[in-house]
């Protein structure tokens, strides 16, 4: 029995943002033409639908989501980039840069995301990473930090290359991370943009921005090997959803159907608010603690009545200096949907009595320290 208890002791709390929740589908989702697909809720990271979501595949230009967020986080968007001959020679989609052009990094990122410029991708990589290998190192470093364990990137544009692959699930994780960045979110959702050196504005290739009223961002992709790839995000009634499809000839329709199914089938529910909790201990004692972050989950009406929670407390928490003393797990049909740290209640400084305050004032007036 003692060994069982020890197994439940909290050793490490996984970061909330990047925990992999498995799909718990309330009822049948619409079929999709995609070979690989995932529908993820943004706040919780809960997967509401998946189809071969963890299969490693070629992903084409949706690679540029990672290129953009790395450029935004590691570069200065107001810096001027001198375009190299190497960038100009990059094959595939282009924003038609010329060698020697001086372009703001900000404009290159817009050209990358709206027009899928492969020349822009290389120019960004050489400027921010110092070289293509330097930048791809940053890409893979960021991917691992996000939790994209089934992904590896060999270039910043997504053209076919050995060791360049990802999964629908990993790309949903990436989009979820990237959309937290206000600059990325703005660029990703921009329908039209004119760079400083351009005569005419660029129009976003993501047609869902104009076809689907709730779409707030995304990125398209295509190569012969990968087929049509697409990542999009949509928001309705304060709930954000992310859809990723790989090798999908009907991607616009599939994304729209999955978004509509998600918005109609699930609502965000506050399962547990942040704040103080009283925990019962063996022997009848109680201890005051706190849950810092609220628990908000996308649930169907039926699922809302089925959520279960369990609390685990460290056996030696009273002797430990660690602020985290346990965790509370929220599950549905034995599958974990969320977990929250339980921390010690802050100890407030004891307030001086009226007598102590008068005594201190007397000492101050008389020069007594």
mmCIF file of C-alpha atoms in Angstrom:
data_model
loop_
_atom_site.group_PDB
_atom_site.id
_atom_site.type_symbol
_atom_site.label_atom_id
_atom_site.label_comp_id
_atom_site.label_asym_id
_atom_site.label_seq_id
_atom_site.Cartn_x
_atom_site.Cartn_y
_atom_site.Cartn_z
ATOM 1 C CA UNK A 1 0.000 0.000 0.000
ATOM 2 C CA UNK A 2 2.857 2.294 0.876
ATOM 3 C CA UNK A 3 4.459 1.687 -2.534
ATOM 4 C CA UNK A 4 1.187 2.553 -4.251
ATOM 5 C CA UNK A 5 1.049 5.834 -2.367
ATOM 6 C CA UNK A 6 4.597 6.645 -3.366
ATOM 7 C CA UNK A 7 3.694 6.109 -7.002
ATOM 8 C CA UNK A 8 1.146 8.884 -6.656
ATOM 9 C CA UNK A 9 3.591 11.389 -5.209
ATOM 10 C CA UNK A 10 4.177 14.368 -7.425
ATOM 11 C CA UNK A 11 7.709 14.295 -8.784
ATOM 12 C CA UNK A 12 7.318 16.678 -11.667
ATOM 13 C CA UNK A 13 4.461 18.805 -13.003
ATOM 14 C CA UNK A 14 4.226 18.898 -16.805
ATOM 15 C CA UNK A 15 3.809 22.339 -18.402
ATOM 16 C CA UNK A 16 0.112 22.950 -19.043
ATOM 17 C CA UNK A 17 0.505 24.568 -22.448
ATOM 18 C CA UNK A 18 2.092 21.608 -24.181
ATOM 19 C CA UNK A 19 0.538 18.544 -22.548
ATOM 20 C CA UNK A 20 -0.741 16.051 -25.131
ATOM 21 C CA UNK A 21 -4.417 15.380 -24.515
ATOM 22 C CA UNK A 22 -5.858 12.489 -26.505
ATOM 23 C CA UNK A 23 -9.163 12.892 -28.362
ATOM 24 C CA UNK A 24 -12.353 12.099 -26.480
ATOM 25 C CA UNK A 25 -15.034 12.515 -29.115
ATOM 26 C CA UNK A 26 -18.578 13.011 -27.847
ATOM 27 C CA UNK A 27 -20.237 11.959 -31.094
ATOM 28 C CA UNK A 28 -19.288 11.248 -34.690
ATOM 29 C CA UNK A 29 -17.409 14.014 -36.451
ATOM 30 C CA UNK A 30 -17.798 14.645 -40.168
ATOM 31 C CA UNK A 31 -15.611 12.646 -42.521
ATOM 32 C CA UNK A 32 -12.656 14.392 -44.134
ATOM 33 C CA UNK A 33 -10.824 13.842 -47.408
ATOM 34 C CA UNK A 34 -7.457 14.488 -45.788
ATOM 35 C CA UNK A 35 -4.997 11.672 -45.249
ATOM 36 C CA UNK A 36 -4.123 13.248 -41.895
ATOM 37 C CA UNK A 37 -6.175 15.685 -39.843
ATOM 38 C CA UNK A 38 -6.639 17.107 -36.362
ATOM 39 C CA UNK A 39 -9.075 19.509 -34.698
ATOM 40 C CA UNK A 40 -7.709 21.075 -31.510
ATOM 41 C CA UNK A 41 -9.227 23.527 -29.031
ATOM 42 C CA UNK A 42 -6.832 26.399 -28.419
ATOM 43 C CA UNK A 43 -7.079 27.095 -24.659
ATOM 44 C CA UNK A 44 -6.872 23.536 -23.350
ATOM 45 C CA UNK A 45 -5.079 21.839 -26.222
ATOM 46 C CA UNK A 46 -7.766 19.159 -26.207
ATOM 47 C CA UNK A 47 -7.962 17.174 -29.441
ATOM 48 C CA UNK A 48 -11.611 16.990 -30.485
ATOM 49 C CA UNK A 49 -11.043 14.999 -33.679
ATOM 50 C CA UNK A 50 -8.113 13.270 -35.315
ATOM 51 C CA UNK A 51 -7.303 11.085 -38.301
ATOM 52 C CA UNK A 52 -3.781 9.626 -38.465
ATOM 53 C CA UNK A 53 -2.712 12.704 -36.533
ATOM 54 C CA UNK A 54 0.677 11.328 -35.411
ATOM 55 C CA UNK A 55 1.854 9.969 -38.782
ATOM 56 C CA UNK A 56 5.081 11.622 -39.956
ATOM 57 C CA UNK A 57 4.544 13.263 -43.352
ATOM 58 C CA UNK A 58 5.881 15.875 -45.750
ATOM 59 C CA UNK A 59 4.214 19.165 -44.871
ATOM 60 C CA UNK A 60 5.236 21.658 -47.600
ATOM 61 C CA UNK A 61 4.859 25.396 -46.885
ATOM 62 C CA UNK A 62 3.022 25.159 -43.584
ATOM 63 C CA UNK A 63 6.654 24.857 -42.439
ATOM 64 C CA UNK A 64 6.658 28.643 -42.708
ATOM 65 C CA UNK A 65 4.578 28.967 -39.541
ATOM 66 C CA UNK A 66 7.689 27.900 -37.643
ATOM 67 C CA UNK A 67 9.925 30.099 -39.803
ATOM 68 C CA UNK A 68 7.729 33.117 -39.021
ATOM 69 C CA UNK A 69 7.549 32.612 -35.247
ATOM 70 C CA UNK A 70 11.309 32.015 -35.008
ATOM 71 C CA UNK A 71 11.939 35.184 -37.036
ATOM 72 C CA UNK A 72 9.567 37.194 -34.849
ATOM 73 C CA UNK A 73 11.084 35.923 -31.609
ATOM 74 C CA UNK A 74 14.770 36.064 -32.623
ATOM 75 C CA UNK A 75 14.845 38.972 -35.045
ATOM 76 C CA UNK A 76 14.082 42.691 -35.073
ATOM 77 C CA UNK A 77 11.245 43.247 -37.548
ATOM 78 C CA UNK A 78 12.399 46.820 -38.155
ATOM 79 C CA UNK A 79 15.861 45.731 -39.296
ATOM 80 C CA UNK A 80 16.777 45.928 -42.989
ATOM 81 C CA UNK A 81 17.728 42.672 -44.699
ATOM 82 C CA UNK A 82 20.023 42.565 -47.713
ATOM 83 C CA UNK A 83 18.756 39.828 -50.030
ATOM 84 C CA UNK A 84 21.381 37.327 -51.191
ATOM 85 C CA UNK A 85 21.785 35.628 -54.557
ATOM 86 C CA UNK A 86 21.151 32.336 -52.771
ATOM 87 C CA UNK A 87 17.737 33.539 -51.599
ATOM 88 C CA UNK A 88 16.750 34.755 -55.064
ATOM 89 C CA UNK A 89 17.628 31.408 -56.658
ATOM 90 C CA UNK A 90 15.307 29.430 -54.366
ATOM 91 C CA UNK A 91 12.797 27.529 -56.475
ATOM 92 C CA UNK A 92 9.035 27.497 -56.050
ATOM 93 C CA UNK A 93 6.671 30.235 -54.882
ATOM 94 C CA UNK A 94 8.246 33.673 -54.700
ATOM 95 C CA UNK A 95 7.701 37.327 -53.851
ATOM 96 C CA UNK A 96 10.181 38.110 -56.674
ATOM 97 C CA UNK A 97 13.094 39.522 -54.740
ATOM 98 C CA UNK A 98 16.275 40.586 -56.504
ATOM 99 C CA UNK A 99 19.810 40.079 -55.216
ATOM 100 C CA UNK A 100 20.929 43.161 -53.314
ATOM 101 C CA UNK A 101 17.382 44.274 -52.454
ATOM 102 C CA UNK A 102 17.128 45.893 -49.035
ATOM 103 C CA UNK A 103 13.873 44.855 -47.385
ATOM 104 C CA UNK A 104 12.516 45.241 -43.870
ATOM 105 C CA UNK A 105 12.375 41.919 -42.002
ATOM 106 C CA UNK A 106 8.736 42.714 -41.242
ATOM 107 C CA UNK A 107 7.896 42.851 -44.959
ATOM 108 C CA UNK A 108 9.698 39.569 -45.572
ATOM 109 C CA UNK A 109 7.626 37.854 -42.875
ATOM 110 C CA UNK A 110 4.432 39.216 -44.433
ATOM 111 C CA UNK A 111 5.601 37.975 -47.841
ATOM 112 C CA UNK A 112 6.424 34.616 -46.262
ATOM 113 C CA UNK A 113 3.000 34.151 -44.680
ATOM 114 C CA UNK A 114 0.687 35.803 -47.213
ATOM 115 C CA UNK A 115 2.374 34.797 -50.493
ATOM 116 C CA UNK A 116 4.442 31.838 -49.258
ATOM 117 C CA UNK A 117 7.642 33.310 -50.688
ATOM 118 C CA UNK A 118 10.448 30.751 -50.637
ATOM 119 C CA UNK A 119 12.903 33.522 -51.485
ATOM 120 C CA UNK A 120 11.627 35.424 -48.453
ATOM 121 C CA UNK A 121 12.108 32.308 -46.293
ATOM 122 C CA UNK A 122 15.790 31.997 -47.234
ATOM 123 C CA UNK A 123 16.399 35.741 -46.840
ATOM 124 C CA UNK A 124 14.850 35.584 -43.364
ATOM 125 C CA UNK A 125 16.858 32.503 -42.409
ATOM 126 C CA UNK A 126 20.201 33.938 -43.536
ATOM 127 C CA UNK A 127 19.571 37.197 -41.703
ATOM 128 C CA UNK A 128 18.148 35.855 -38.418
ATOM 129 C CA UNK A 129 20.155 32.624 -38.166
ATOM 130 C CA UNK A 130 23.355 33.780 -39.872
ATOM 131 C CA UNK A 131 23.037 30.884 -42.314
ATOM 132 C CA UNK A 132 20.500 28.263 -43.364
ATOM 133 C CA UNK A 133 21.969 25.623 -40.984
ATOM 134 C CA UNK A 134 22.017 28.177 -38.177
ATOM 135 C CA UNK A 135 18.365 29.019 -38.705
ATOM 136 C CA UNK A 136 17.204 25.403 -39.032
ATOM 137 C CA UNK A 137 18.946 24.740 -35.724
ATOM 138 C CA UNK A 138 16.773 27.460 -34.175
ATOM 139 C CA UNK A 139 13.702 25.923 -35.816
ATOM 140 C CA UNK A 140 14.358 22.463 -34.405
ATOM 141 C CA UNK A 141 15.236 23.886 -31.026
ATOM 142 C CA UNK A 142 11.911 25.735 -30.903
ATOM 143 C CA UNK A 143 9.975 22.701 -32.171
ATOM 144 C CA UNK A 144 11.380 20.508 -29.396
ATOM 145 C CA UNK A 145 10.623 23.169 -26.794
ATOM 146 C CA UNK A 146 7.007 23.340 -27.959
ATOM 147 C CA UNK A 147 6.728 19.555 -27.708
ATOM 148 C CA UNK A 148 6.763 18.643 -31.407
ATOM 149 C CA UNK A 149 8.394 15.274 -30.744
ATOM 150 C CA UNK A 150 7.570 13.780 -34.167
ATOM 151 C CA UNK A 151 8.969 16.631 -36.248
ATOM 152 C CA UNK A 152 12.269 17.653 -37.799
ATOM 153 C CA UNK A 153 13.025 20.595 -40.081
ATOM 154 C CA UNK A 154 15.744 20.778 -42.727
ATOM 155 C CA UNK A 155 14.890 24.148 -44.301
ATOM 156 C CA UNK A 156 12.775 27.274 -43.687
ATOM 157 C CA UNK A 157 10.395 26.927 -46.657
ATOM 158 C CA UNK A 158 9.132 23.337 -46.793
ATOM 159 C CA UNK A 159 10.511 22.193 -50.123
ATOM 160 C CA UNK A 160 11.134 18.456 -50.090
ATOM 161 C CA UNK A 161 14.337 17.443 -48.288
ATOM 162 C CA UNK A 162 15.622 14.476 -46.336
ATOM 163 C CA UNK A 163 14.814 14.830 -42.663
ATOM 164 C CA UNK A 164 12.048 17.370 -43.189
ATOM 165 C CA UNK A 165 8.719 16.163 -41.787
ATOM 166 C CA UNK A 166 6.046 16.702 -39.181
ATOM 167 C CA UNK A 167 2.585 15.463 -38.172
ATOM 168 C CA UNK A 168 -0.882 16.981 -38.134
ATOM 169 C CA UNK A 169 -0.827 16.931 -34.333
ATOM 170 C CA UNK A 170 2.589 18.601 -34.061
ATOM 171 C CA UNK A 171 1.547 21.311 -36.498
ATOM 172 C CA UNK A 172 -1.538 21.990 -34.382
ATOM 173 C CA UNK A 173 0.745 22.356 -31.351
ATOM 174 C CA UNK A 174 2.872 24.792 -33.353
ATOM 175 C CA UNK A 175 -0.108 26.878 -34.468
ATOM 176 C CA UNK A 176 -1.426 26.950 -30.908
ATOM 177 C CA UNK A 177 1.920 28.256 -29.686
ATOM 178 C CA UNK A 178 2.380 30.747 -32.514
ATOM 179 C CA UNK A 179 -1.102 32.264 -32.168
ATOM 180 C CA UNK A 180 -0.241 33.355 -28.639
ATOM 181 C CA UNK A 181 2.172 35.836 -30.195
ATOM 182 C CA UNK A 182 0.273 39.007 -31.073
ATOM 183 C CA UNK A 183 2.547 39.875 -33.999
ATOM 184 C CA UNK A 184 2.259 36.433 -35.545
ATOM 185 C CA UNK A 185 -1.490 36.383 -34.974
ATOM 186 C CA UNK A 186 -1.868 39.733 -36.730
ATOM 187 C CA UNK A 187 0.285 38.742 -39.719
ATOM 188 C CA UNK A 188 -1.352 35.321 -40.040
ATOM 189 C CA UNK A 189 -4.818 36.874 -40.151
ATOM 190 C CA UNK A 190 -3.987 39.739 -42.529
ATOM 191 C CA UNK A 191 -5.941 39.563 -45.782
ATOM 192 C CA UNK A 192 -3.941 42.196 -47.672
ATOM 193 C CA UNK A 193 -0.591 43.894 -47.086
ATOM 194 C CA UNK A 194 1.668 46.243 -49.081
ATOM 195 C CA UNK A 195 5.401 46.168 -48.392
ATOM 196 C CA UNK A 196 7.471 49.335 -48.478
ATOM 197 C CA UNK A 197 9.166 48.371 -51.749
ATOM 198 C CA UNK A 198 6.078 46.946 -53.455
ATOM 199 C CA UNK A 199 3.924 48.666 -56.055
ATOM 200 C CA UNK A 200 0.897 46.485 -55.337
ATOM 201 C CA UNK A 201 -0.373 44.815 -52.163
ATOM 202 C CA UNK A 202 -0.060 41.097 -51.454
ATOM 203 C CA UNK A 203 -3.277 39.128 -50.968
ATOM 204 C CA UNK A 204 -3.292 36.216 -48.538
ATOM 205 C CA UNK A 205 -3.439 32.771 -50.200
ATOM 206 C CA UNK A 206 -5.485 31.482 -47.269
ATOM 207 C CA UNK A 207 -8.931 31.685 -48.874
ATOM 208 C CA UNK A 208 -10.652 30.715 -45.644
ATOM 209 C CA UNK A 209 -10.005 34.257 -44.372
ATOM 210 C CA UNK A 210 -12.613 35.481 -46.860
ATOM 211 C CA UNK A 211 -14.721 32.328 -47.269
ATOM 212 C CA UNK A 212 -15.306 31.505 -43.604
ATOM 213 C CA UNK A 213 -16.321 34.419 -41.357
ATOM 214 C CA UNK A 214 -14.744 33.015 -38.184
ATOM 215 C CA UNK A 215 -11.288 32.279 -39.618
ATOM 216 C CA UNK A 216 -8.567 34.337 -37.886
ATOM 217 C CA UNK A 217 -5.366 32.988 -39.450
ATOM 218 C CA UNK A 218 -3.506 30.156 -41.105
ATOM 219 C CA UNK A 219 -1.034 28.994 -43.723
ATOM 220 C CA UNK A 220 -1.324 27.056 -46.968
ATOM 221 C CA UNK A 221 1.119 24.604 -48.505
ATOM 222 C CA UNK A 222 1.654 22.372 -51.527
ATOM 223 C CA UNK A 223 4.256 20.093 -53.060
ATOM 224 C CA UNK A 224 3.723 17.084 -55.284
ATOM 225 C CA UNK A 225 4.801 14.723 -52.528
ATOM 226 C CA UNK A 226 2.919 16.406 -49.677
ATOM 227 C CA UNK A 227 -0.187 17.334 -51.653
ATOM 228 C CA UNK A 228 -2.275 20.206 -50.323
ATOM 229 C CA UNK A 229 -1.528 21.046 -46.691
ATOM 230 C CA UNK A 230 -3.385 23.604 -44.617
ATOM 231 C CA UNK A 231 -3.361 24.989 -41.079
ATOM 232 C CA UNK A 232 -6.093 27.395 -39.984
ATOM 233 C CA UNK A 233 -7.549 28.849 -36.804
ATOM 234 C CA UNK A 234 -11.059 30.157 -36.172
ATOM 235 C CA UNK A 235 -12.825 31.870 -33.279
ATOM 236 C CA UNK A 236 -16.508 31.960 -32.393
ATOM 237 C CA UNK A 237 -18.224 32.853 -29.106
ATOM 238 C CA UNK A 238 -14.865 33.113 -27.276
ATOM 239 C CA UNK A 239 -13.761 29.628 -28.333
ATOM 240 C CA UNK A 240 -10.782 29.196 -30.663
ATOM 241 C CA UNK A 241 -10.211 26.073 -32.731
ATOM 242 C CA UNK A 242 -7.274 24.923 -34.849
ATOM 243 C CA UNK A 243 -7.525 22.575 -37.838
ATOM 244 C CA UNK A 244 -4.626 20.911 -39.633
ATOM 245 C CA UNK A 245 -4.997 18.776 -42.767
ATOM 246 C CA UNK A 246 -2.288 17.022 -44.775
ATOM 247 C CA UNK A 247 -2.639 15.716 -48.320
ATOM 248 C CA UNK A 248 -6.189 16.999 -48.680
ATOM 249 C CA UNK A 249 -7.738 17.817 -52.072
ATOM 250 C CA UNK A 250 -10.800 19.355 -50.385
ATOM 251 C CA UNK A 251 -9.061 21.232 -47.607
ATOM 252 C CA UNK A 252 -11.231 24.387 -47.641
ATOM 253 C CA UNK A 253 -14.399 22.303 -47.254
ATOM 254 C CA UNK A 254 -12.865 19.985 -44.651
ATOM 255 C CA UNK A 255 -11.683 22.881 -42.486
ATOM 256 C CA UNK A 256 -15.075 24.569 -42.661
ATOM 257 C CA UNK A 257 -16.907 21.354 -41.739
ATOM 258 C CA UNK A 258 -14.586 20.584 -38.831
ATOM 259 C CA UNK A 259 -14.865 24.122 -37.490
ATOM 260 C CA UNK A 260 -18.655 24.061 -37.705
ATOM 261 C CA UNK A 261 -18.825 20.637 -36.048
ATOM 262 C CA UNK A 262 -16.502 21.785 -33.272
ATOM 263 C CA UNK A 263 -18.366 25.015 -32.577
ATOM 264 C CA UNK A 264 -21.765 23.273 -32.638
ATOM 265 C CA UNK A 265 -20.753 20.250 -30.553
ATOM 266 C CA UNK A 266 -18.672 21.797 -27.763
ATOM 267 C CA UNK A 267 -18.813 24.733 -25.381
ATOM 268 C CA UNK A 268 -16.126 26.083 -23.101
ATOM 269 C CA UNK A 269 -16.984 25.112 -19.517
ATOM 270 C CA UNK A 270 -15.423 26.481 -16.335
ATOM 271 C CA UNK A 271 -14.761 23.275 -14.403
ATOM 272 C CA UNK A 272 -12.746 24.777 -11.581
ATOM 273 C CA UNK A 273 -11.991 28.407 -10.842
ATOM 274 C CA UNK A 274 -8.662 29.526 -9.463
ATOM 275 C CA UNK A 275 -8.419 30.238 -5.763
ATOM 276 C CA UNK A 276 -8.269 28.691 -2.324
ATOM 277 C CA UNK A 277 -9.161 25.068 -1.643
ATOM 278 C CA UNK A 278 -9.382 23.043 1.558
ATOM 279 C CA UNK A 279 -7.748 19.621 1.360
ATOM 280 C CA UNK A 280 -8.627 16.752 3.662
ATOM 281 C CA UNK A 281 -5.681 14.820 5.039
ATOM 282 C CA UNK A 282 -5.518 11.382 6.651
ATOM 283 C CA UNK A 283 -6.565 11.572 10.279
ATOM 284 C CA UNK A 284 -9.227 14.182 9.676
ATOM 285 C CA UNK A 285 -6.925 17.209 9.383
ATOM 286 C CA UNK A 286 -7.284 19.826 6.651
ATOM 287 C CA UNK A 287 -4.840 22.143 4.940
ATOM 288 C CA UNK A 288 -5.434 25.334 2.977
ATOM 289 C CA UNK A 289 -3.892 25.554 -0.503
ATOM 290 C CA UNK A 290 -4.449 27.252 -3.845
ATOM 291 C CA UNK A 291 -5.018 26.357 -7.493
ATOM 292 C CA UNK A 292 -3.472 29.186 -9.524
ATOM 293 C CA UNK A 293 -5.017 28.636 -12.974
ATOM 294 C CA UNK A 294 -8.710 28.011 -13.682
ATOM 295 C CA UNK A 295 -9.733 24.851 -15.524
ATOM 296 C CA UNK A 296 -11.655 25.638 -18.717
ATOM 297 C CA UNK A 297 -12.427 22.784 -21.106
ATOM 298 C CA UNK A 298 -14.344 22.336 -24.375
ATOM 299 C CA UNK A 299 -17.086 19.846 -23.534
ATOM 300 C CA UNK A 300 -20.345 18.587 -24.948
ATOM 301 C CA UNK A 301 -23.400 18.837 -22.721
ATOM 302 C CA UNK A 302 -23.168 15.142 -21.847
ATOM 303 C CA UNK A 303 -19.438 15.320 -21.118
ATOM 304 C CA UNK A 304 -19.931 18.192 -18.669
ATOM 305 C CA UNK A 305 -21.723 15.784 -16.335
ATOM 306 C CA UNK A 306 -19.021 13.122 -16.621
ATOM 307 C CA UNK A 307 -15.867 15.033 -15.624
ATOM 308 C CA UNK A 308 -14.060 13.497 -12.654
ATOM 309 C CA UNK A 309 -11.295 14.983 -10.531
ATOM 310 C CA UNK A 310 -8.683 13.389 -8.294
ATOM 311 C CA UNK A 311 -6.262 15.102 -5.947
ATOM 312 C CA UNK A 312 -2.766 13.853 -5.167
ATOM 313 C CA UNK A 313 -0.709 15.339 -2.322
ATOM 314 C CA UNK A 314 2.971 14.813 -1.613
ATOM 315 C CA UNK A 315 3.431 12.720 1.514
ATOM 316 C CA UNK A 316 6.167 14.990 2.843
ATOM 317 C CA UNK A 317 4.707 18.320 1.721
ATOM 318 C CA UNK A 318 4.692 19.756 5.269
ATOM 319 C CA UNK A 319 8.447 19.231 5.554
ATOM 320 C CA UNK A 320 9.276 20.333 2.000
ATOM 321 C CA UNK A 321 10.263 23.824 0.883
ATOM 322 C CA UNK A 322 8.771 23.173 -2.544
ATOM 323 C CA UNK A 323 5.884 25.523 -3.311
ATOM 324 C CA UNK A 324 4.051 22.814 -5.263
ATOM 325 C CA UNK A 325 2.535 20.321 -2.824
ATOM 326 C CA UNK A 326 0.422 18.261 -5.223
ATOM 327 C CA UNK A 327 -1.837 18.308 -8.224
ATOM 328 C CA UNK A 328 -5.459 17.876 -9.193
ATOM 329 C CA UNK A 329 -6.273 15.876 -12.310
ATOM 330 C CA UNK A 330 -9.456 16.280 -14.359
ATOM 331 C CA UNK A 331 -10.396 13.336 -16.558
ATOM 332 C CA UNK A 332 -13.140 12.003 -18.791
ATOM 333 C CA UNK A 333 -13.553 8.266 -19.276
ATOM 334 C CA UNK A 334 -10.139 7.706 -17.664
ATOM 335 C CA UNK A 335 -8.414 10.073 -20.104
ATOM 336 C CA UNK A 336 -6.710 13.117 -18.632
ATOM 337 C CA UNK A 337 -8.004 16.432 -19.953
ATOM 338 C CA UNK A 338 -6.256 18.822 -17.580
ATOM 339 C CA UNK A 339 -4.099 18.938 -14.498
ATOM 340 C CA UNK A 340 -3.354 21.811 -12.152
ATOM 341 C CA UNK A 341 -0.644 22.408 -9.596
ATOM 342 C CA UNK A 342 -1.719 22.766 -5.978
ATOM 343 C CA UNK A 343 0.503 25.240 -4.165
ATOM 344 C CA UNK A 344 0.928 26.185 -0.563
ATOM 345 C CA UNK A 345 -1.281 29.006 0.564
ATOM 346 C CA UNK A 346 0.878 32.132 0.942
ATOM 347 C CA UNK A 347 1.633 32.975 4.533
ATOM 348 C CA UNK A 348 0.554 36.570 5.173
ATOM 349 C CA UNK A 349 2.622 38.666 7.571
ATOM 350 C CA UNK A 350 1.078 38.879 11.002
ATOM 351 C CA UNK A 351 -0.556 42.270 11.554
ATOM 352 C CA UNK A 352 0.680 44.157 14.608
ATOM 353 C CA UNK A 353 -1.759 44.691 17.423
ATOM 354 C CA UNK A 354 -2.834 48.196 18.413
ATOM 355 C CA UNK A 355 -0.543 47.953 21.447
ATOM 356 C CA UNK A 356 2.447 47.055 19.229
ATOM 357 C CA UNK A 357 1.714 49.982 16.886
ATOM 358 C CA UNK A 358 1.540 52.458 19.807
ATOM 359 C CA UNK A 359 4.770 51.027 21.252
ATOM 360 C CA UNK A 360 6.568 51.383 17.903
ATOM 361 C CA UNK A 361 5.369 54.970 17.542
ATOM 362 C CA UNK A 362 6.609 55.749 21.076
ATOM 363 C CA UNK A 363 10.021 54.279 20.285
ATOM 364 C CA UNK A 364 10.276 56.269 17.047
ATOM 365 C CA UNK A 365 9.433 59.522 18.825
ATOM 366 C CA UNK A 366 12.052 58.801 21.448
ATOM 367 C CA UNK A 367 14.750 57.728 19.019
ATOM 368 C CA UNK A 368 14.686 54.093 20.079
ATOM 369 C CA UNK A 369 15.543 51.700 17.262
#
